[in-house]
PDB file of C-alpha atoms in Angstrom:
ATOM      1  CA  MET A  23     -67.251  37.578  23.269  1.00  0.00           C
ATOM      2  CA  GLN A  24     -67.995  34.311  25.031  1.00  0.00           C
ATOM      3  CA  GLY A  25     -65.868  32.332  22.574  1.00  0.00           C
ATOM      4  CA  GLY A  26     -63.038  34.843  22.902  1.00  0.00           C
ATOM      5  CA  GLY A  27     -63.327  34.744  26.686  1.00  0.00           C
ATOM      6  CA  CYS A  28     -63.083  30.943  26.745  1.00  0.00           C
ATOM      7  CA  PHE A  29     -60.017  31.086  24.502  1.00  0.00           C
ATOM      8  CA  ILE A  30     -58.317  33.557  26.848  1.00  0.00           C
ATOM      9  CA  VAL A  31     -59.085  31.391  29.898  1.00  0.00           C
ATOM     10  CA  VAL A  32     -57.726  28.273  28.188  1.00  0.00           C
ATOM     11  CA  ALA A  33     -54.640  30.160  27.003  1.00  0.00           C
ATOM     12  CA  PHE A  34     -53.908  31.376  30.541  1.00  0.00           C
ATOM     13  CA  ALA A  35     -54.425  27.847  31.872  1.00  0.00           C
ATOM     14  CA  ILE A  36     -51.908  26.446  29.379  1.00  0.00           C
ATOM     15  CA  LEU A  37     -49.403  29.178  30.228  1.00  0.00           C
ATOM     16  CA  ALA A  38     -49.851  28.489  33.926  1.00  0.00           C
ATOM     17  CA  LEU A  39     -49.212  24.767  33.451  1.00  0.00           C
ATOM     18  CA  ALA A  40     -46.184  25.454  31.285  1.00  0.00           C
ATOM     19  CA  SER A  41     -44.836  27.900  33.843  1.00  0.00           C
ATOM     20  CA  ASP A  42     -45.363  25.391  36.664  1.00  0.00           C
ATOM     21  CA  SER A  43     -43.574  22.665  34.708  1.00  0.00           C
ATOM     22  CA  PHE A  44     -40.691  25.017  33.962  1.00  0.00           C
ATOM     23  CA  VAL A  45     -40.336  25.993  37.615  1.00  0.00           C
ATOM     24  CA  SER A  46     -40.527  22.365  38.736  1.00  0.00           C
ATOM     25  CA  ALA A  47     -37.828  21.360  36.282  1.00  0.00           C
ATOM     26  CA  ASN A  48     -35.591  24.167  37.454  1.00  0.00           C
ATOM     27  CA  ASP A  49     -36.276  23.286  41.093  1.00  0.00           C
ATOM     28  CA  ASN A  50     -35.190  19.716  40.395  1.00  0.00           C
ATOM     29  CA  ASN A  51     -32.010  20.908  38.772  1.00  0.00           C
ATOM     30  CA  MET A  52     -31.220  23.342  41.595  1.00  0.00           C
ATOM     31  CA  ASN A  53     -31.755  20.560  44.116  1.00  0.00           C
ATOM     32  CA  GLY A  54     -29.253  18.377  42.320  1.00  0.00           C
ATOM     33  CA  GLY A  55     -31.861  15.871  41.182  1.00  0.00           C
ATOM     34  CA  PRO A  56     -32.701  14.681  37.697  1.00  0.00           C
ATOM     35  CA  ILE A  57     -35.790  15.739  35.788  1.00  0.00           C
ATOM     36  CA  ARG A  58     -37.700  12.473  36.238  1.00  0.00           C
ATOM     37  CA  THR A  59     -38.877  11.002  32.967  1.00  0.00           C
ATOM     38  CA  LYS A  60     -39.126   7.411  34.259  1.00  0.00           C
ATOM     39  CA  ASP A  61     -41.005   5.810  37.134  1.00  0.00           C
ATOM     40  CA  PHE A  62     -37.810   4.219  38.430  1.00  0.00           C
ATOM     41  CA  CYS A  63     -34.165   3.549  37.717  1.00  0.00           C
ATOM     42  CA  VAL A  64     -33.203   0.071  38.901  1.00  0.00           C
ATOM     43  CA  GLY A  65     -29.500   0.119  39.669  1.00  0.00           C
ATOM     44  CA  THR A  66     -27.191  -2.140  37.690  1.00  0.00           C
ATOM     45  CA  ASN A  67     -23.463  -2.482  37.150  1.00  0.00           C
ATOM     46  CA  SER A  68     -23.986  -2.877  33.427  1.00  0.00           C
ATOM     47  CA  THR A  69     -22.732  -0.120  31.146  1.00  0.00           C
ATOM     48  CA  ASP A  70     -25.518  -0.746  28.662  1.00  0.00           C
ATOM     49  CA  GLY A  71     -27.922   1.580  30.465  1.00  0.00           C
ATOM     50  CA  VAL A  72     -27.974   5.361  30.686  1.00  0.00           C
ATOM     51  CA  PHE A  73     -25.671   6.867  33.298  1.00  0.00           C
ATOM     52  CA  LEU A  74     -27.590   8.804  35.946  1.00  0.00           C
ATOM     53  CA  LEU A  75     -26.916  10.056  39.488  1.00  0.00           C
ATOM     54  CA  GLU A  76     -25.160   8.306  42.370  1.00  0.00           C
ATOM     55  CA  GLY A  77     -22.740   6.607  40.002  1.00  0.00           C
ATOM     56  CA  ARG A  78     -25.268   3.985  38.927  1.00  0.00           C
ATOM     57  CA  TYR A  79     -26.583   2.784  35.602  1.00  0.00           C
ATOM     58  CA  CYS A  80     -30.258   2.054  34.960  1.00  0.00           C
ATOM     59  CA  LYS A  81     -31.341  -1.455  34.067  1.00  0.00           C
ATOM     60  CA  ASP A  82     -33.318  -1.652  30.849  1.00  0.00           C
ATOM     61  CA  PRO A  83     -36.989  -1.755  31.996  1.00  0.00           C
ATOM     62  CA  ILE A  84     -37.517  -4.786  29.758  1.00  0.00           C
ATOM     63  CA  TYR A  85     -35.411  -6.826  32.178  1.00  0.00           C
ATOM     64  CA  VAL A  86     -36.781  -5.361  35.419  1.00  0.00           C
ATOM     65  CA  THR A  87     -38.721  -7.759  37.657  1.00  0.00           C
ATOM     66  CA  ALA A  88     -40.509  -7.535  41.008  1.00  0.00           C
ATOM     67  CA  ASN A  89     -37.385  -8.964  42.653  1.00  0.00           C
ATOM     68  CA  ASP A  90     -35.560  -5.714  41.877  1.00  0.00           C
ATOM     69  CA  PHE A  91     -37.861  -4.000  44.380  1.00  0.00           C
ATOM     70  CA  TYR A  92     -37.774  -6.705  47.052  1.00  0.00           C
ATOM     71  CA  THR A  93     -35.395  -7.881  49.759  1.00  0.00           C
ATOM     72  CA  ASN A  94     -35.588  -9.226  53.307  1.00  0.00           C
ATOM     73  CA  ILE A  95     -33.561  -8.889  56.475  1.00  0.00           C
ATOM     74  CA  ASN A  96     -33.072 -11.184  59.458  1.00  0.00           C
ATOM     75  CA  LEU A  97     -35.261 -10.031  62.327  1.00  0.00           C
ATOM     76  CA  GLN A  98     -33.204 -12.116  64.757  1.00  0.00           C
ATOM     77  CA  PRO A  99     -29.575 -11.891  63.593  1.00  0.00           C
ATOM     78  CA  LYS A 100     -27.199 -14.479  65.019  1.00  0.00           C
ATOM     79  CA  GLY A 101     -24.031 -12.456  64.548  1.00  0.00           C
ATOM     80  CA  PRO A 102     -22.158 -11.089  67.578  1.00  0.00           C
ATOM     81  CA  TYR A 103     -22.505  -7.484  68.652  1.00  0.00           C
ATOM     82  CA  ASN A 104     -19.716  -5.168  67.547  1.00  0.00           C
ATOM     83  CA  ALA A 105     -17.360  -3.339  69.938  1.00  0.00           C
ATOM     84  CA  PHE A 106     -20.059  -0.769  70.725  1.00  0.00           C
ATOM     85  CA  GLY A 107     -22.742  -3.355  71.377  1.00  0.00           C
ATOM     86  CA  PHE A 108     -25.009  -3.281  68.337  1.00  0.00           C
ATOM     87  CA  ILE A 109     -25.764  -5.246  65.164  1.00  0.00           C
ATOM     88  CA  VAL A 110     -26.734  -3.322  62.042  1.00  0.00           C
ATOM     89  CA  GLN A 111     -28.452  -4.489  58.855  1.00  0.00           C
ATOM     90  CA  GLU A 112     -28.783  -2.009  55.999  1.00  0.00           C
ATOM     91  CA  VAL A 113     -31.159  -1.786  53.059  1.00  0.00           C
ATOM     92  CA  THR A 114     -29.682   0.575  50.453  1.00  0.00           C
ATOM     93  CA  PRO A 115     -29.493   0.696  46.652  1.00  0.00           C
ATOM     94  CA  ASN A 116     -26.498  -1.626  46.998  1.00  0.00           C
ATOM     95  CA  ASN A 117     -28.680  -4.562  48.065  1.00  0.00           C
ATOM     96  CA  LEU A 118     -32.083  -3.337  46.837  1.00  0.00           C
ATOM     97  CA  PRO A 119     -31.554  -2.030  43.277  1.00  0.00           C
ATOM     98  CA  GLY A 120     -35.075  -0.605  43.053  1.00  0.00           C
ATOM     99  CA  LEU A 121     -34.106   2.016  45.646  1.00  0.00           C
ATOM    100  CA  ASN A 122     -31.693   3.618  43.215  1.00  0.00           C
ATOM    101  CA  LEU A 123     -32.413   7.367  42.936  1.00  0.00           C
ATOM    102  CA  GLN A 124     -35.429   7.083  45.264  1.00  0.00           C
ATOM    103  CA  LYS A 125     -33.561   8.936  48.048  1.00  0.00           C
ATOM    104  CA  LEU A 126     -34.536   6.353  50.662  1.00  0.00           C
ATOM    105  CA  SER A 127     -32.761   3.733  52.755  1.00  0.00           C
ATOM    106  CA  LEU A 128     -33.505   1.708  55.861  1.00  0.00           C
ATOM    107  CA  VAL A 129     -31.536   0.230  58.758  1.00  0.00           C
ATOM    108  CA  LEU A 130     -32.483  -2.372  61.370  1.00  0.00           C
ATOM    109  CA  ILE A 131     -30.431  -2.209  64.583  1.00  0.00           C
ATOM    110  CA  HIS A 132     -30.293  -4.610  67.525  1.00  0.00           C
ATOM    111  CA  TYR A 133     -28.790  -3.123  70.706  1.00  0.00           C
ATOM    112  CA  ALA A 134     -27.135  -5.296  73.347  1.00  0.00           C
ATOM    113  CA  PRO A 135     -28.753  -5.239  76.808  1.00  0.00           C
ATOM    114  CA  ASN A 136     -27.392  -2.877  79.449  1.00  0.00           C
ATOM    115  CA  GLY A 137     -25.609  -0.296  77.355  1.00  0.00           C
ATOM    116  CA  GLY A 138     -25.484  -1.330  73.707  1.00  0.00           C
ATOM    117  CA  THR A 139     -24.708   1.966  72.001  1.00  0.00           C
ATOM    118  CA  VAL A 140     -24.616   3.481  68.546  1.00  0.00           C
ATOM    119  CA  PRO A 141     -21.942   6.056  69.437  1.00  0.00           C
ATOM    120  CA  LEU A 142     -21.968   9.737  68.625  1.00  0.00           C
ATOM    121  CA  HIS A 143     -22.158   9.965  64.848  1.00  0.00           C
ATOM    122  CA  ILE A 144     -23.326  12.095  61.934  1.00  0.00           C
ATOM    123  CA  HIS A 145     -25.225  11.357  58.731  1.00  0.00           C
ATOM    124  CA  PRO A 146     -23.997  14.157  56.430  1.00  0.00           C
ATOM    125  CA  TYR A 147     -26.337  13.328  53.552  1.00  0.00           C
ATOM    126  CA  GLY A 148     -29.699  12.541  55.118  1.00  0.00           C
ATOM    127  CA  THR A 149     -32.247  13.006  57.885  1.00  0.00           C
ATOM    128  CA  GLU A 150     -32.908   9.986  60.113  1.00  0.00           C
ATOM    129  CA  MET A 151     -36.230   8.842  61.577  1.00  0.00           C
ATOM    130  CA  LEU A 152     -35.931   6.172  64.282  1.00  0.00           C
ATOM    131  CA  TYR A 153     -38.819   3.902  65.320  1.00  0.00           C
ATOM    132  CA  CYS A 154     -38.226   1.919  68.512  1.00  0.00           C
ATOM    133  CA  THR A 155     -39.911  -1.469  68.186  1.00  0.00           C
ATOM    134  CA  GLN A 156     -38.586  -3.140  71.335  1.00  0.00           C
ATOM    135  CA  GLY A 157     -36.865  -2.147  74.583  1.00  0.00           C
ATOM    136  CA  LYS A 158     -35.879   1.232  75.993  1.00  0.00           C
ATOM    137  CA  LEU A 159     -33.466   3.617  74.275  1.00  0.00           C
ATOM    138  CA  LEU A 160     -31.799   6.809  75.452  1.00  0.00           C
ATOM    139  CA  VAL A 161     -31.416   8.957  72.342  1.00  0.00           C
ATOM    140  CA  GLY A 162     -30.360  12.499  71.588  1.00  0.00           C
ATOM    141  CA  PHE A 163     -28.835  14.928  69.122  1.00  0.00           C
ATOM    142  CA  ILE A 164     -26.777  18.095  69.386  1.00  0.00           C
ATOM    143  CA  THR A 165     -27.240  21.178  67.217  1.00  0.00           C
ATOM    144  CA  SER A 166     -24.383  22.974  65.527  1.00  0.00           C
ATOM    145  CA  HIS A 167     -22.123  25.677  66.946  1.00  0.00           C
ATOM    146  CA  PRO A 168     -22.570  28.133  68.611  1.00  0.00           C
ATOM    147  CA  ASN A 169     -25.687  26.874  70.419  1.00  0.00           C
ATOM    148  CA  ASN A 170     -24.729  23.187  70.755  1.00  0.00           C
ATOM    149  CA  THR A 171     -28.181  22.477  72.165  1.00  0.00           C
ATOM    150  CA  HIS A 172     -28.673  18.892  73.359  1.00  0.00           C
ATOM    151  CA  TYR A 173     -32.104  17.357  72.728  1.00  0.00           C
ATOM    152  CA  GLN A 174     -32.600  14.074  74.601  1.00  0.00           C
ATOM    153  CA  ARG A 175     -35.448  11.600  75.017  1.00  0.00           C
ATOM    154  CA  ILE A 176     -36.102   8.121  76.357  1.00  0.00           C
ATOM    155  CA  LEU A 177     -37.894   5.970  73.795  1.00  0.00           C
ATOM    156  CA  ASN A 178     -40.023   2.924  74.488  1.00  0.00           C
ATOM    157  CA  ALA A 179     -41.578   0.528  71.985  1.00  0.00           C
ATOM    158  CA  GLY A 180     -43.777   2.515  69.604  1.00  0.00           C
ATOM    159  CA  ASP A 181     -41.915   5.811  70.047  1.00  0.00           C
ATOM    160  CA  ILE A 182     -40.360   7.750  67.157  1.00  0.00           C
ATOM    161  CA  MET A 183     -37.505  10.276  67.082  1.00  0.00           C
ATOM    162  CA  VAL A 184     -36.170  12.406  64.224  1.00  0.00           C
ATOM    163  CA  PHE A 185     -32.488  13.342  63.921  1.00  0.00           C
ATOM    164  CA  PRO A 186     -32.038  16.299  61.546  1.00  0.00           C
ATOM    165  CA  LYS A 187     -29.559  15.945  58.711  1.00  0.00           C
ATOM    166  CA  GLY A 188     -25.969  16.624  59.709  1.00  0.00           C
ATOM    167  CA  THR A 189     -26.523  16.744  63.482  1.00  0.00           C
ATOM    168  CA  MET A 190     -24.428  14.633  65.845  1.00  0.00           C
ATOM    169  CA  HIS A 191     -26.585  12.043  67.603  1.00  0.00           C
ATOM    170  CA  TYR A 192     -26.561   8.736  69.476  1.00  0.00           C
ATOM    171  CA  GLN A 193     -28.677   5.865  70.807  1.00  0.00           C
ATOM    172  CA  GLN A 194     -28.079   3.705  73.885  1.00  0.00           C
ATOM    173  CA  ASN A 195     -29.989   0.740  75.268  1.00  0.00           C
ATOM    174  CA  ILE A 196     -30.749   1.549  78.916  1.00  0.00           C
ATOM    175  CA  GLY A 197     -32.804  -1.589  79.483  1.00  0.00           C
ATOM    176  CA  ASN A 198     -31.734  -5.034  80.638  1.00  0.00           C
ATOM    177  CA  LYS A 199     -33.080  -6.717  77.497  1.00  0.00           C
ATOM    178  CA  GLN A 200     -32.206  -6.375  73.836  1.00  0.00           C
ATOM    179  CA  ALA A 201     -33.636  -3.284  72.138  1.00  0.00           C
ATOM    180  CA  ILE A 202     -34.556  -3.037  68.464  1.00  0.00           C
ATOM    181  CA  ALA A 203     -35.091  -0.013  66.229  1.00  0.00           C
ATOM    182  CA  VAL A 204     -35.910   0.588  62.580  1.00  0.00           C
ATOM    183  CA  GLN A 205     -34.352   3.669  61.038  1.00  0.00           C
ATOM    184  CA  GLY A 206     -35.334   5.360  57.796  1.00  0.00           C
ATOM    185  CA  PHE A 207     -33.162   7.861  55.933  1.00  0.00           C
ATOM    186  CA  SER A 208     -33.947  10.558  53.383  1.00  0.00           C
ATOM    187  CA  ASN A 209     -31.096   9.422  51.140  1.00  0.00           C
ATOM    188  CA  GLY A 210     -30.026   6.148  49.618  1.00  0.00           C
ATOM    189  CA  TYR A 211     -26.590   6.802  51.075  1.00  0.00           C
ATOM    190  CA  ALA A 212     -26.957   8.936  54.209  1.00  0.00           C
ATOM    191  CA  GLY A 213     -23.296   8.541  55.190  1.00  0.00           C
ATOM    192  CA  PHE A 214     -21.964   7.485  58.590  1.00  0.00           C
ATOM    193  CA  VAL A 215     -19.282   9.555  60.321  1.00  0.00           C
ATOM    194  CA  VAL A 216     -18.170   8.510  63.822  1.00  0.00           C
ATOM    195  CA  PRO A 217     -16.072  11.360  65.291  1.00  0.00           C
ATOM    196  CA  SER A 218     -14.115   9.097  67.656  1.00  0.00           C
ATOM    197  CA  LYS A 219     -13.142   6.853  64.740  1.00  0.00           C
ATOM    198  CA  SER A 220     -12.408   9.842  62.496  1.00  0.00           C
ATOM    199  CA  VAL A 221     -10.174  11.536  65.070  1.00  0.00           C
ATOM    200  CA  PHE A 222      -8.299   8.546  66.447  1.00  0.00           C
ATOM    201  CA  GLY A 223      -8.616   6.045  63.598  1.00  0.00           C
ATOM    202  CA  SER A 224      -7.903   8.125  60.491  1.00  0.00           C
ATOM    203  CA  ASN A 225      -5.535   6.820  57.829  1.00  0.00           C
ATOM    204  CA  PRO A 226      -2.899   8.185  57.912  1.00  0.00           C
ATOM    205  CA  PRO A 227      -3.149   9.276  61.567  1.00  0.00           C
ATOM    206  CA  ILE A 228      -3.755  12.886  62.554  1.00  0.00           C
ATOM    207  CA  PRO A 229      -0.630  14.328  64.229  1.00  0.00           C
ATOM    208  CA  VAL A 230      -0.785  13.863  67.996  1.00  0.00           C
ATOM    209  CA  GLN A 231      -0.124  17.540  68.664  1.00  0.00           C
ATOM    210  CA  VAL A 232      -3.139  18.496  66.518  1.00  0.00           C
ATOM    211  CA  ILE A 233      -5.412  16.132  68.442  1.00  0.00           C
ATOM    212  CA  ARG A 234      -4.028  17.317  71.772  1.00  0.00           C
ATOM    213  CA  ARG A 235      -4.557  20.993  70.924  1.00  0.00           C
ATOM    214  CA  SER A 236      -8.061  20.209  69.588  1.00  0.00           C
ATOM    215  CA  PHE A 237      -8.919  19.056  73.120  1.00  0.00           C
ATOM    216  CA  VAL A 238      -7.261  22.109  74.690  1.00  0.00           C
ATOM    217  CA  ASP A 239      -4.258  20.019  75.819  1.00  0.00           C
ATOM    218  CA  LEU A 240      -6.418  18.140  78.341  1.00  0.00           C
ATOM    219  CA  ILE A 241      -5.713  14.656  76.982  1.00  0.00           C
ATOM    220  CA  PRO A 242      -2.229  13.285  77.792  1.00  0.00           C
ATOM    221  CA  VAL A 243      -0.119  12.181  74.843  1.00  0.00           C
ATOM    222  CA  ARG A 244       0.014   8.594  76.126  1.00  0.00           C
ATOM    223  CA  VAL A 245      -3.786   8.451  76.151  1.00  0.00           C
ATOM    224  CA  ILE A 246      -3.978   9.836  72.611  1.00  0.00           C
ATOM    225  CA  ASN A 247      -1.473   7.254  71.407  1.00  0.00           C
ATOM    226  CA  ALA A 248      -3.460   4.482  73.093  1.00  0.00           C
ATOM    227  CA  LEU A 249      -6.684   5.692  71.452  1.00  0.00           C
ATOM    228  CA  ILE A 250      -4.996   5.875  68.051  1.00  0.00           C
ATOM    229  CA  ALA A 251      -3.698   2.326  68.470  1.00  0.00           C
ATOM    230  CA  PHE A 252      -7.166   1.085  69.412  1.00  0.00           C
ATOM    231  CA  PHE A 253      -9.303   2.924  66.844  1.00  0.00           C
ATOM    232  CA  SER A 254      -6.901   2.317  63.976  1.00  0.00           C
ATOM    233  CA  LEU A 255      -7.697  -1.394  64.293  1.00  0.00           C
ATOM    234  CA  LEU A 256     -11.376  -1.043  65.132  1.00  0.00           C
ATOM    235  CA  ILE A 257     -13.756  -2.298  62.450  1.00  0.00           C
ATOM    236  CA  PHE A 258     -17.535  -2.031  62.831  1.00  0.00           C
TER     237      PHE A 258
END
């Protein structure tokens, strides 16, 4: 009886493990992810690897080195601020191949004093976590229709804010010195949609009458045309 009992316990344990593995594999598939059989997939443009997600090939592990998992960014960039008053440096699978398929990316942003702003925007593919390392930032996000709830905070050095995936949000430097923030994303390519650029800088342009009606006819045609002319040339 004892031997039979042990066999039954072991059999149930094996079935439980098999069931758990089956569910996990199905969960991965339902979530759009691969069933991971490797520790990593270093991105490469070579066609000699095995095609996986995100349009990337995997480098043969024989040729993978520590450098594939390493990069650096300039903590004090010399470049000018863009039209909105910020400088952005990105770390994605494009410049850090070891991030491929890891569903992570990072951004370092420097905000100009007295109003440097990352304008209202959306990351359709990932959640953002912002860590303010220097200065004072006014940040916020807006939930979807019909509530359109606005959540706003002032961040100082050491403060952290989360912007849920797909919500419209912003950051603005309200201090008189440069502000700096590090942002992490839950996707290698979180996407970056700026509504003002999308509406007034699309290619080809959205018909003026559509834009005007979208703002309940409150924006004069001449203003819409001026915004289209400006945003169609704006690069950031």
